[in-house]
mmCIF file of C-alpha atoms and ligand atoms in Angstrom:
data_model
loop_
_atom_site.group_PDB
_atom_site.id
_atom_site.type_symbol
_atom_site.label_atom_id
_atom_site.label_comp_id
_atom_site.label_asym_id
_atom_site.label_seq_id
_atom_site.Cartn_x
_atom_site.Cartn_y
_atom_site.Cartn_z
ATOM 1 C CA UNK A 11 -3.308 -57.238 25.030
ATOM 2 C CA UNK A 12 -4.477 -55.746 21.693
ATOM 3 C CA UNK A 13 -2.093 -54.486 18.708
ATOM 4 C CA UNK A 14 -1.510 -51.024 19.107
ATOM 5 C CA UNK A 15 0.737 -50.459 16.477
ATOM 6 C CA UNK A 16 0.021 -48.030 13.400
ATOM 7 C CA UNK A 17 1.920 -47.480 10.032
ATOM 8 C CA UNK A 18 1.677 -43.845 8.302
ATOM 9 C CA UNK A 19 3.570 -43.622 5.285
ATOM 10 C CA UNK A 20 7.018 -45.226 6.349
ATOM 11 C CA UNK A 21 6.463 -44.421 9.589
ATOM 12 C CA UNK A 22 6.022 -47.263 12.170
ATOM 13 C CA UNK A 23 4.604 -46.379 15.363
ATOM 14 C CA UNK A 24 4.153 -48.833 18.616
ATOM 15 C CA UNK A 25 0.812 -46.917 19.615
ATOM 16 C CA UNK A 26 -1.340 -44.749 17.867
ATOM 17 C CA UNK A 27 -1.068 -41.865 20.585
ATOM 18 C CA UNK A 28 1.720 -39.177 19.793
ATOM 19 C CA UNK A 29 2.415 -36.109 21.586
ATOM 20 C CA UNK A 30 1.142 -32.732 19.662
ATOM 21 C CA UNK A 31 3.942 -30.000 18.566
ATOM 22 C CA UNK A 32 4.216 -27.071 20.772
ATOM 23 C CA UNK A 33 3.072 -29.117 23.469
ATOM 24 C CA UNK A 34 6.230 -31.325 24.403
ATOM 25 C CA UNK A 35 9.141 -29.130 23.503
ATOM 26 C CA UNK A 36 11.958 -31.099 21.942
ATOM 27 C CA UNK A 37 11.793 -34.180 24.272
ATOM 28 C CA UNK A 38 13.992 -33.564 27.014
ATOM 29 C CA UNK A 39 11.570 -31.279 28.772
ATOM 30 C CA UNK A 40 9.406 -34.210 29.672
ATOM 31 C CA UNK A 41 11.983 -37.197 29.890
ATOM 32 C CA UNK A 42 12.037 -37.101 33.701
ATOM 33 C CA UNK A 43 8.470 -37.087 33.770
ATOM 34 C CA UNK A 44 7.191 -39.608 30.828
ATOM 35 C CA UNK A 45 8.945 -42.893 29.390
ATOM 36 C CA UNK A 46 9.320 -41.472 26.017
ATOM 37 C CA UNK A 47 9.629 -45.117 24.695
ATOM 38 C CA UNK A 48 6.457 -45.586 25.436
ATOM 39 C CA UNK A 49 5.041 -42.871 23.035
ATOM 40 C CA UNK A 50 3.779 -43.439 19.365
ATOM 41 C CA UNK A 51 5.814 -40.572 18.126
ATOM 42 C CA UNK A 52 6.889 -37.403 19.439
ATOM 43 C CA UNK A 53 6.344 -34.227 17.375
ATOM 44 C CA UNK A 54 8.490 -31.515 18.293
ATOM 45 C CA UNK A 55 7.919 -27.790 18.317
ATOM 46 C CA UNK A 56 8.282 -25.975 14.809
ATOM 47 C CA UNK A 57 11.496 -25.647 13.354
ATOM 48 C CA UNK A 58 12.725 -23.114 10.439
ATOM 49 C CA UNK A 59 15.543 -22.947 8.714
ATOM 50 C CA UNK A 60 16.696 -19.848 10.815
ATOM 51 C CA UNK A 61 16.369 -19.294 14.482
ATOM 52 C CA UNK A 62 13.652 -17.277 15.418
ATOM 53 C CA UNK A 63 12.509 -15.524 18.714
ATOM 54 C CA UNK A 64 8.939 -15.646 18.905
ATOM 55 C CA UNK A 65 6.077 -13.030 19.886
ATOM 56 C CA UNK A 66 6.291 -10.757 22.948
ATOM 57 C CA UNK A 67 4.712 -11.790 26.417
ATOM 58 C CA UNK A 68 2.209 -12.579 27.475
ATOM 59 C CA UNK A 69 2.125 -15.617 25.115
ATOM 60 C CA UNK A 70 -0.393 -17.502 26.605
ATOM 61 C CA UNK A 71 -3.705 -16.808 28.500
ATOM 62 C CA UNK A 72 -6.108 -19.711 30.438
ATOM 63 C CA UNK A 73 -9.670 -19.594 29.380
ATOM 64 C CA UNK A 74 -12.285 -21.607 30.680
ATOM 65 C CA UNK A 75 -12.457 -23.839 27.880
ATOM 66 C CA UNK A 76 -8.560 -24.368 27.212
ATOM 67 C CA UNK A 77 -5.846 -22.566 26.787
ATOM 68 C CA UNK A 78 -5.076 -19.417 23.875
ATOM 69 C CA UNK A 79 -1.830 -19.094 22.617
ATOM 70 C CA UNK A 80 0.250 -16.702 20.723
ATOM 71 C CA UNK A 81 4.034 -17.979 20.835
ATOM 72 C CA UNK A 82 5.024 -16.954 17.536
ATOM 73 C CA UNK A 83 7.075 -20.197 16.463
ATOM 74 C CA UNK A 84 10.467 -19.107 18.319
ATOM 75 C CA UNK A 85 12.915 -21.890 17.051
ATOM 76 C CA UNK A 86 16.578 -22.616 17.621
ATOM 77 C CA UNK A 87 16.828 -22.970 13.526
ATOM 78 C CA UNK A 88 17.628 -25.955 11.762
ATOM 79 C CA UNK A 89 21.149 -25.838 12.932
ATOM 80 C CA UNK A 90 20.548 -25.623 16.499
ATOM 81 C CA UNK A 91 17.714 -28.071 16.512
ATOM 82 C CA UNK A 92 20.152 -30.581 14.723
ATOM 83 C CA UNK A 93 22.823 -29.771 17.386
ATOM 84 C CA UNK A 94 21.320 -29.496 20.450
ATOM 85 C CA UNK A 95 18.345 -32.178 20.228
ATOM 86 C CA UNK A 96 18.779 -34.947 17.899
ATOM 87 C CA UNK A 97 21.999 -36.476 19.933
ATOM 88 C CA UNK A 98 19.389 -36.574 22.634
ATOM 89 C CA UNK A 99 16.512 -37.973 20.726
ATOM 90 C CA UNK A 100 18.702 -40.357 19.008
ATOM 91 C CA UNK A 101 19.340 -42.305 22.273
ATOM 92 C CA UNK A 102 15.254 -43.192 22.376
ATOM 93 C CA UNK A 103 13.256 -45.981 20.832
ATOM 94 C CA UNK A 104 10.467 -43.610 19.541
ATOM 95 C CA UNK A 105 9.901 -42.038 15.786
ATOM 96 C CA UNK A 106 10.808 -38.290 15.910
ATOM 97 C CA UNK A 107 8.277 -36.176 13.614
ATOM 98 C CA UNK A 108 9.666 -32.679 13.082
ATOM 99 C CA UNK A 109 7.254 -29.969 12.719
ATOM 100 C CA UNK A 110 8.527 -27.289 10.065
ATOM 101 C CA UNK A 111 7.475 -23.829 9.011
ATOM 102 C CA UNK A 112 9.005 -21.121 6.811
ATOM 103 C CA UNK A 113 7.647 -17.691 5.811
ATOM 104 C CA UNK A 114 8.226 -18.565 2.111
ATOM 105 C CA UNK A 115 7.482 -21.768 -0.201
ATOM 106 C CA UNK A 116 11.433 -21.656 -0.602
ATOM 107 C CA UNK A 117 11.874 -21.706 3.027
ATOM 108 C CA UNK A 118 9.501 -24.715 3.481
ATOM 109 C CA UNK A 119 11.368 -26.706 0.914
ATOM 110 C CA UNK A 120 14.837 -25.863 2.076
ATOM 111 C CA UNK A 121 14.040 -26.883 5.346
ATOM 112 C CA UNK A 122 12.548 -29.989 4.634
ATOM 113 C CA UNK A 123 15.297 -30.840 1.778
ATOM 114 C CA UNK A 124 17.891 -30.550 4.817
ATOM 115 C CA UNK A 125 15.919 -32.767 7.307
ATOM 116 C CA UNK A 126 16.015 -35.495 4.278
ATOM 117 C CA UNK A 127 19.753 -35.697 5.319
ATOM 118 C CA UNK A 128 19.159 -35.952 9.319
ATOM 119 C CA UNK A 129 19.634 -39.080 10.692
ATOM 120 C CA UNK A 130 16.820 -40.308 13.214
ATOM 121 C CA UNK A 131 14.241 -38.010 11.638
ATOM 122 C CA UNK A 132 11.270 -39.909 10.813
ATOM 123 C CA UNK A 133 8.658 -37.922 9.318
ATOM 124 C CA UNK A 134 7.940 -33.933 8.946
ATOM 125 C CA UNK A 135 4.660 -32.386 9.944
ATOM 126 C CA UNK A 136 4.298 -29.372 7.861
ATOM 127 C CA UNK A 137 3.135 -26.424 9.824
ATOM 128 C CA UNK A 138 0.588 -24.429 7.350
ATOM 129 C CA UNK A 139 -1.767 -23.551 9.885
ATOM 130 C CA UNK A 140 0.006 -21.311 12.661
ATOM 131 C CA UNK A 141 -2.310 -18.247 13.422
ATOM 132 C CA UNK A 142 0.269 -16.368 15.079
ATOM 133 C CA UNK A 143 2.661 -15.120 13.110
ATOM 134 C CA UNK A 144 2.332 -12.353 10.383
ATOM 135 C CA UNK A 145 3.656 -13.839 7.307
ATOM 136 C CA UNK A 146 3.314 -17.342 5.914
ATOM 137 C CA UNK A 147 2.866 -20.443 7.870
ATOM 138 C CA UNK A 148 -0.972 -19.142 8.970
ATOM 139 C CA UNK A 149 -1.437 -17.744 5.566
ATOM 140 C CA UNK A 150 -0.590 -21.230 3.826
ATOM 141 C CA UNK A 151 -3.027 -23.088 5.620
ATOM 142 C CA UNK A 152 -6.235 -21.089 4.628
ATOM 143 C CA UNK A 153 -5.483 -20.518 0.763
ATOM 144 C CA UNK A 154 -6.042 -23.564 -0.867
ATOM 145 C CA UNK A 155 -3.549 -22.886 -3.980
ATOM 146 C CA UNK A 156 -0.791 -21.784 -1.474
ATOM 147 C CA UNK A 157 -1.385 -24.901 0.518
ATOM 148 C CA UNK A 158 -1.004 -27.128 -2.525
ATOM 149 C CA UNK A 159 1.960 -25.273 -3.571
ATOM 150 C CA UNK A 160 3.775 -25.835 -0.295
ATOM 151 C CA UNK A 161 3.078 -29.438 -0.214
ATOM 152 C CA UNK A 162 4.111 -30.202 -3.689
ATOM 153 C CA UNK A 163 7.540 -28.222 -2.991
ATOM 154 C CA UNK A 164 8.174 -30.091 0.091
ATOM 155 C CA UNK A 165 7.303 -33.481 -1.424
ATOM 156 C CA UNK A 166 9.640 -32.800 -4.395
ATOM 157 C CA UNK A 167 12.863 -32.604 -1.850
ATOM 158 C CA UNK A 168 12.207 -35.338 0.467
ATOM 159 C CA UNK A 169 11.228 -39.102 0.765
ATOM 160 C CA UNK A 170 10.480 -38.647 4.574
ATOM 161 C CA UNK A 171 6.693 -39.343 5.460
ATOM 162 C CA UNK A 172 4.922 -35.924 4.994
ATOM 163 C CA UNK A 173 1.854 -34.725 7.122
ATOM 164 C CA UNK A 174 0.318 -31.303 6.435
ATOM 165 C CA UNK A 175 -1.288 -30.225 9.509
ATOM 166 C CA UNK A 176 -4.453 -28.453 8.401
ATOM 167 C CA UNK A 177 -6.169 -25.496 9.819
ATOM 168 C CA UNK A 178 -9.739 -25.489 11.480
ATOM 169 C CA UNK A 179 -10.464 -22.472 9.887
ATOM 170 C CA UNK A 180 -11.376 -22.803 6.494
ATOM 171 C CA UNK A 181 -14.776 -23.308 4.626
ATOM 172 C CA UNK A 182 -14.382 -27.046 3.594
ATOM 173 C CA UNK A 183 -11.776 -29.032 5.460
ATOM 174 C CA UNK A 184 -12.242 -31.519 2.515
ATOM 175 C CA UNK A 185 -10.801 -29.783 0.008
ATOM 176 C CA UNK A 186 -7.700 -29.175 1.688
ATOM 177 C CA UNK A 187 -7.430 -33.115 2.894
ATOM 178 C CA UNK A 188 -7.864 -33.914 -0.921
ATOM 179 C CA UNK A 189 -5.109 -31.350 -1.904
ATOM 180 C CA UNK A 190 -2.909 -32.644 0.416
ATOM 181 C CA UNK A 191 -3.263 -36.394 -0.963
ATOM 182 C CA UNK A 192 -3.203 -35.137 -4.676
ATOM 183 C CA UNK A 193 0.236 -33.382 -3.670
ATOM 184 C CA UNK A 194 1.620 -36.460 -2.451
ATOM 185 C CA UNK A 195 1.191 -36.083 1.275
ATOM 186 C CA UNK A 196 1.532 -39.526 2.988
ATOM 187 C CA UNK A 197 -1.124 -38.580 5.731
ATOM 188 C CA UNK A 198 -2.585 -35.220 7.084
ATOM 189 C CA UNK A 199 -2.704 -34.036 10.955
ATOM 190 C CA UNK A 200 -5.781 -31.845 12.190
ATOM 191 C CA UNK A 201 -6.477 -29.385 14.010
ATOM 192 C CA UNK A 202 -4.224 -26.869 15.011
ATOM 193 C CA UNK A 203 -5.334 -24.422 17.176
ATOM 194 C CA UNK A 204 -8.865 -22.284 16.634
ATOM 195 C CA UNK A 205 -8.073 -18.769 15.963
ATOM 196 C CA UNK A 206 -9.387 -16.984 19.504
ATOM 197 C CA UNK A 207 -8.860 -13.945 21.759
ATOM 198 C CA UNK A 208 -9.289 -13.026 25.425
ATOM 199 C CA UNK A 209 -9.738 -9.443 26.671
ATOM 200 C CA UNK A 210 -9.075 -8.013 30.378
ATOM 201 C CA UNK A 211 -12.166 -6.446 31.250
ATOM 202 C CA UNK A 212 -10.548 -4.058 33.676
ATOM 203 C CA UNK A 213 -7.660 -2.649 31.939
ATOM 204 C CA UNK A 214 -9.568 -3.153 28.444
ATOM 205 C CA UNK A 215 -6.666 -4.765 27.300
ATOM 206 C CA UNK A 216 -5.971 -7.469 25.288
ATOM 207 C CA UNK A 217 -4.561 -10.393 27.513
ATOM 208 C CA UNK A 218 -2.242 -11.423 24.970
ATOM 209 C CA UNK A 219 0.832 -9.190 23.680
ATOM 210 C CA UNK A 220 -0.296 -10.175 20.106
ATOM 211 C CA UNK A 221 -3.793 -9.588 20.678
ATOM 212 C CA UNK A 222 -5.184 -12.750 18.919
ATOM 213 C CA UNK A 223 -3.961 -16.326 19.450
ATOM 214 C CA UNK A 224 -4.977 -20.063 19.026
ATOM 215 C CA UNK A 225 -7.436 -21.881 21.338
ATOM 216 C CA UNK A 226 -6.464 -25.213 22.066
ATOM 217 C CA UNK A 227 -7.693 -27.846 24.810
ATOM 218 C CA UNK A 228 -11.363 -29.518 25.809
ATOM 219 C CA UNK A 229 -12.925 -26.207 24.165
ATOM 220 C CA UNK A 230 -11.932 -27.442 20.484
ATOM 221 C CA UNK A 231 -12.327 -31.123 20.744
ATOM 222 C CA UNK A 232 -16.348 -31.578 19.439
ATOM 223 C CA UNK A 233 -14.967 -29.106 16.428
ATOM 224 C CA UNK A 234 -11.951 -31.225 15.790
ATOM 225 C CA UNK A 235 -13.943 -34.291 16.096
ATOM 226 C CA UNK A 236 -16.542 -32.977 13.256
ATOM 227 C CA UNK A 237 -13.455 -31.933 10.973
ATOM 228 C CA UNK A 238 -11.520 -35.069 11.327
ATOM 229 C CA UNK A 239 -14.684 -37.122 10.452
ATOM 230 C CA UNK A 240 -15.031 -34.988 7.322
ATOM 231 C CA UNK A 241 -11.394 -35.013 6.386
ATOM 232 C CA UNK A 242 -11.001 -38.501 6.877
ATOM 233 C CA UNK A 243 -14.144 -39.324 4.654
ATOM 234 C CA UNK A 244 -12.833 -37.533 1.757
ATOM 235 C CA UNK A 245 -9.214 -39.240 1.660
ATOM 236 C CA UNK A 246 -7.593 -42.437 1.466
ATOM 237 C CA UNK A 247 -4.518 -41.302 3.210
ATOM 238 C CA UNK A 248 -4.377 -41.385 7.097
ATOM 239 C CA UNK A 249 -5.409 -39.273 9.374
ATOM 240 C CA UNK A 250 -4.289 -37.901 12.833
ATOM 241 C CA UNK A 251 -6.898 -36.661 15.149
ATOM 242 C CA UNK A 252 -5.631 -33.619 17.287
ATOM 243 C CA UNK A 253 -7.649 -31.355 19.475
ATOM 244 C CA UNK A 254 -8.436 -31.434 23.367
ATOM 245 C CA UNK A 255 -7.825 -34.858 24.252
ATOM 246 C CA UNK A 256 -8.016 -35.303 28.038
ATOM 247 C CA UNK A 257 -8.961 -38.964 28.462
ATOM 248 C CA UNK A 258 -8.909 -42.440 26.346
ATOM 249 C CA UNK A 259 -12.730 -41.625 25.293
ATOM 250 C CA UNK A 260 -11.661 -38.503 23.612
ATOM 251 C CA UNK A 261 -8.912 -40.175 21.409
ATOM 252 C CA UNK A 262 -11.397 -43.166 20.886
ATOM 253 C CA UNK A 263 -14.115 -40.768 19.471
ATOM 254 C CA UNK A 264 -11.009 -39.599 16.626
ATOM 255 C CA UNK A 265 -10.412 -43.175 15.849
ATOM 256 C CA UNK A 266 -14.010 -44.313 15.438
ATOM 257 C CA UNK A 267 -14.679 -41.159 13.141
ATOM 258 C CA UNK A 268 -11.849 -42.301 10.713
ATOM 259 C CA UNK A 269 -8.444 -41.366 12.583
ATOM 260 C CA UNK A 270 -5.566 -43.841 12.345
ATOM 261 C CA UNK A 271 -3.742 -42.357 15.220
ATOM 262 C CA UNK A 272 -4.122 -39.278 17.203
ATOM 263 C CA UNK A 273 -1.879 -36.555 19.133
ATOM 264 C CA UNK A 274 -2.445 -35.583 22.751
ATOM 265 C CA UNK A 275 -1.705 -31.629 23.154
ATOM 266 C CA UNK A 276 -2.596 -29.060 25.639
ATOM 267 C CA UNK A 277 -3.434 -32.144 28.384
ATOM 268 C CA UNK A 278 0.175 -32.803 28.545
ATOM 269 C CA UNK A 279 1.018 -29.196 30.674
ATOM 270 C CA UNK A 280 -1.316 -30.078 33.202
ATOM 271 C CA UNK A 281 -0.774 -33.909 33.287
ATOM 272 C CA UNK A 282 2.665 -34.812 31.216
ATOM 273 C CA UNK A 283 1.437 -38.615 31.324
ATOM 274 C CA UNK A 284 -1.820 -38.037 29.539
ATOM 275 C CA UNK A 285 -0.694 -39.493 26.158
ATOM 276 C CA UNK A 286 0.530 -42.552 28.326
ATOM 277 C CA UNK A 287 -2.934 -42.714 30.273
ATOM 278 C CA UNK A 288 -4.766 -42.484 26.822
ATOM 279 C CA UNK A 289 -2.715 -45.302 25.210
ATOM 280 C CA UNK A 290 -3.612 -47.508 28.512
ATOM 281 C CA UNK A 291 -7.231 -46.446 27.827
ATOM 282 C CA UNK A 292 -7.423 -47.305 24.252
ATOM 283 C CA UNK A 293 -5.968 -50.730 25.134
ATOM 284 C CA UNK A 294 -8.369 -51.414 27.614
ATOM 285 C CA UNK A 295 -11.281 -50.346 25.578
ATOM 286 C CA UNK A 296 -10.114 -52.538 22.473
ATOM 287 C CA UNK A 297 -9.931 -55.775 24.967
ATOM 288 C CA UNK A 298 -13.324 -54.955 26.541
ATOM 289 C CA UNK A 299 -14.872 -54.730 22.871
ATOM 290 C CA UNK A 300 -13.209 -57.693 21.913
ATOM 291 C CA UNK A 301 -10.825 -55.877 18.970
ATOM 292 C CA UNK A 302 -7.714 -57.801 18.084
ATOM 293 C CA UNK A 303 -5.757 -54.433 16.947
ATOM 294 C CA UNK A 304 -6.445 -50.668 17.046
ATOM 295 C CA UNK A 305 -6.560 -50.561 13.012
ATOM 296 C CA UNK A 306 -10.129 -52.538 13.400
ATOM 297 C CA UNK A 307 -11.441 -49.582 15.222
ATOM 298 C CA UNK A 308 -10.750 -47.083 12.634
ATOM 299 C CA UNK A 309 -13.718 -45.480 11.008
ATOM 300 C CA UNK A 310 -16.291 -47.839 12.483
ATOM 301 C CA UNK A 311 -18.920 -45.114 13.434
ATOM 302 C CA UNK A 312 -22.119 -46.626 13.330
ATOM 303 C CA UNK A 313 -24.903 -44.851 11.638
ATOM 304 C CA UNK A 314 -27.866 -47.213 13.275
HETATM 305 C C1 SIN B 12 2.833 -20.940 18.168
HETATM 306 O O1 SIN B 12 4.179 -20.866 18.370
HETATM 307 O O2 SIN B 12 2.571 -19.551 17.910
HETATM 308 C C2 SIN B 12 1.858 -21.822 18.041
HETATM 309 C C3 SIN B 12 2.178 -22.934 16.855
HETATM 310 C C4 SIN B 12 1.083 -22.883 16.154
HETATM 311 O O3 SIN B 12 -0.070 -22.841 16.392
HETATM 312 O O4 SIN B 12 0.974 -23.954 15.054
#
């Protein structure tokens, strides 16, 4: 059996396959369907300092290439999350990565500072790239100076492994990858959803209450592979590849272009065991190709 373990900052994972924020709830929602202990990590839905309700419905719409969502980051707030979900998550032998967000730089720093003291939280994914709320979050991901300031502010208040999640809709992803590294991030994850919309032609109304949303699923996979390749080439910190993973082959593409780990997102909605199936597929591939450990495959794309 090849060695599937991956180290990202201080985070130690048994496998390179985690589940992406926003597609796996806070863990309990999937616990009857998936052996949580077999996941590389669980990245929980975004948490802010205070509870929020999110957007009006409809919040999701299926399109030919995936799903467009405009959920708007509803969340139980820091206190609600720690009280309601951390006792459950602490029962498992799986790293917990909390996706954090705020409307101001101070809010990001405040929620990060509080998580620094929470037993059982292993890393923070900084959500600077949600396209679905009007203030904060999304804006921080597409303005390089704001992006740097958020990462620096969070870095100052916590020793937890920090993973900014990059937006795809920027002119040069390498600049954001480098800014993350220079600002003290331990890793980067990419991509978040791609801004998108859908219209009902009979009513001529937008299909989402928020009008626009973020596209996820198979339709964004090839775009994500290209951006992960560019980002991984620009930094020394590990990269986590996200975007439209359905099969082991999709995940292997990310590893080969330079990602050290991957996260399965939208596919968990239709097949909750996708992350575990992808893990088995990666192990089988490594064995078939004579690799002793998954890290040996990272960044091995051949140019011949
Ligand atoms: C949402 O809650 O609107 C999606 C979260 C995100 O894209 O970061």
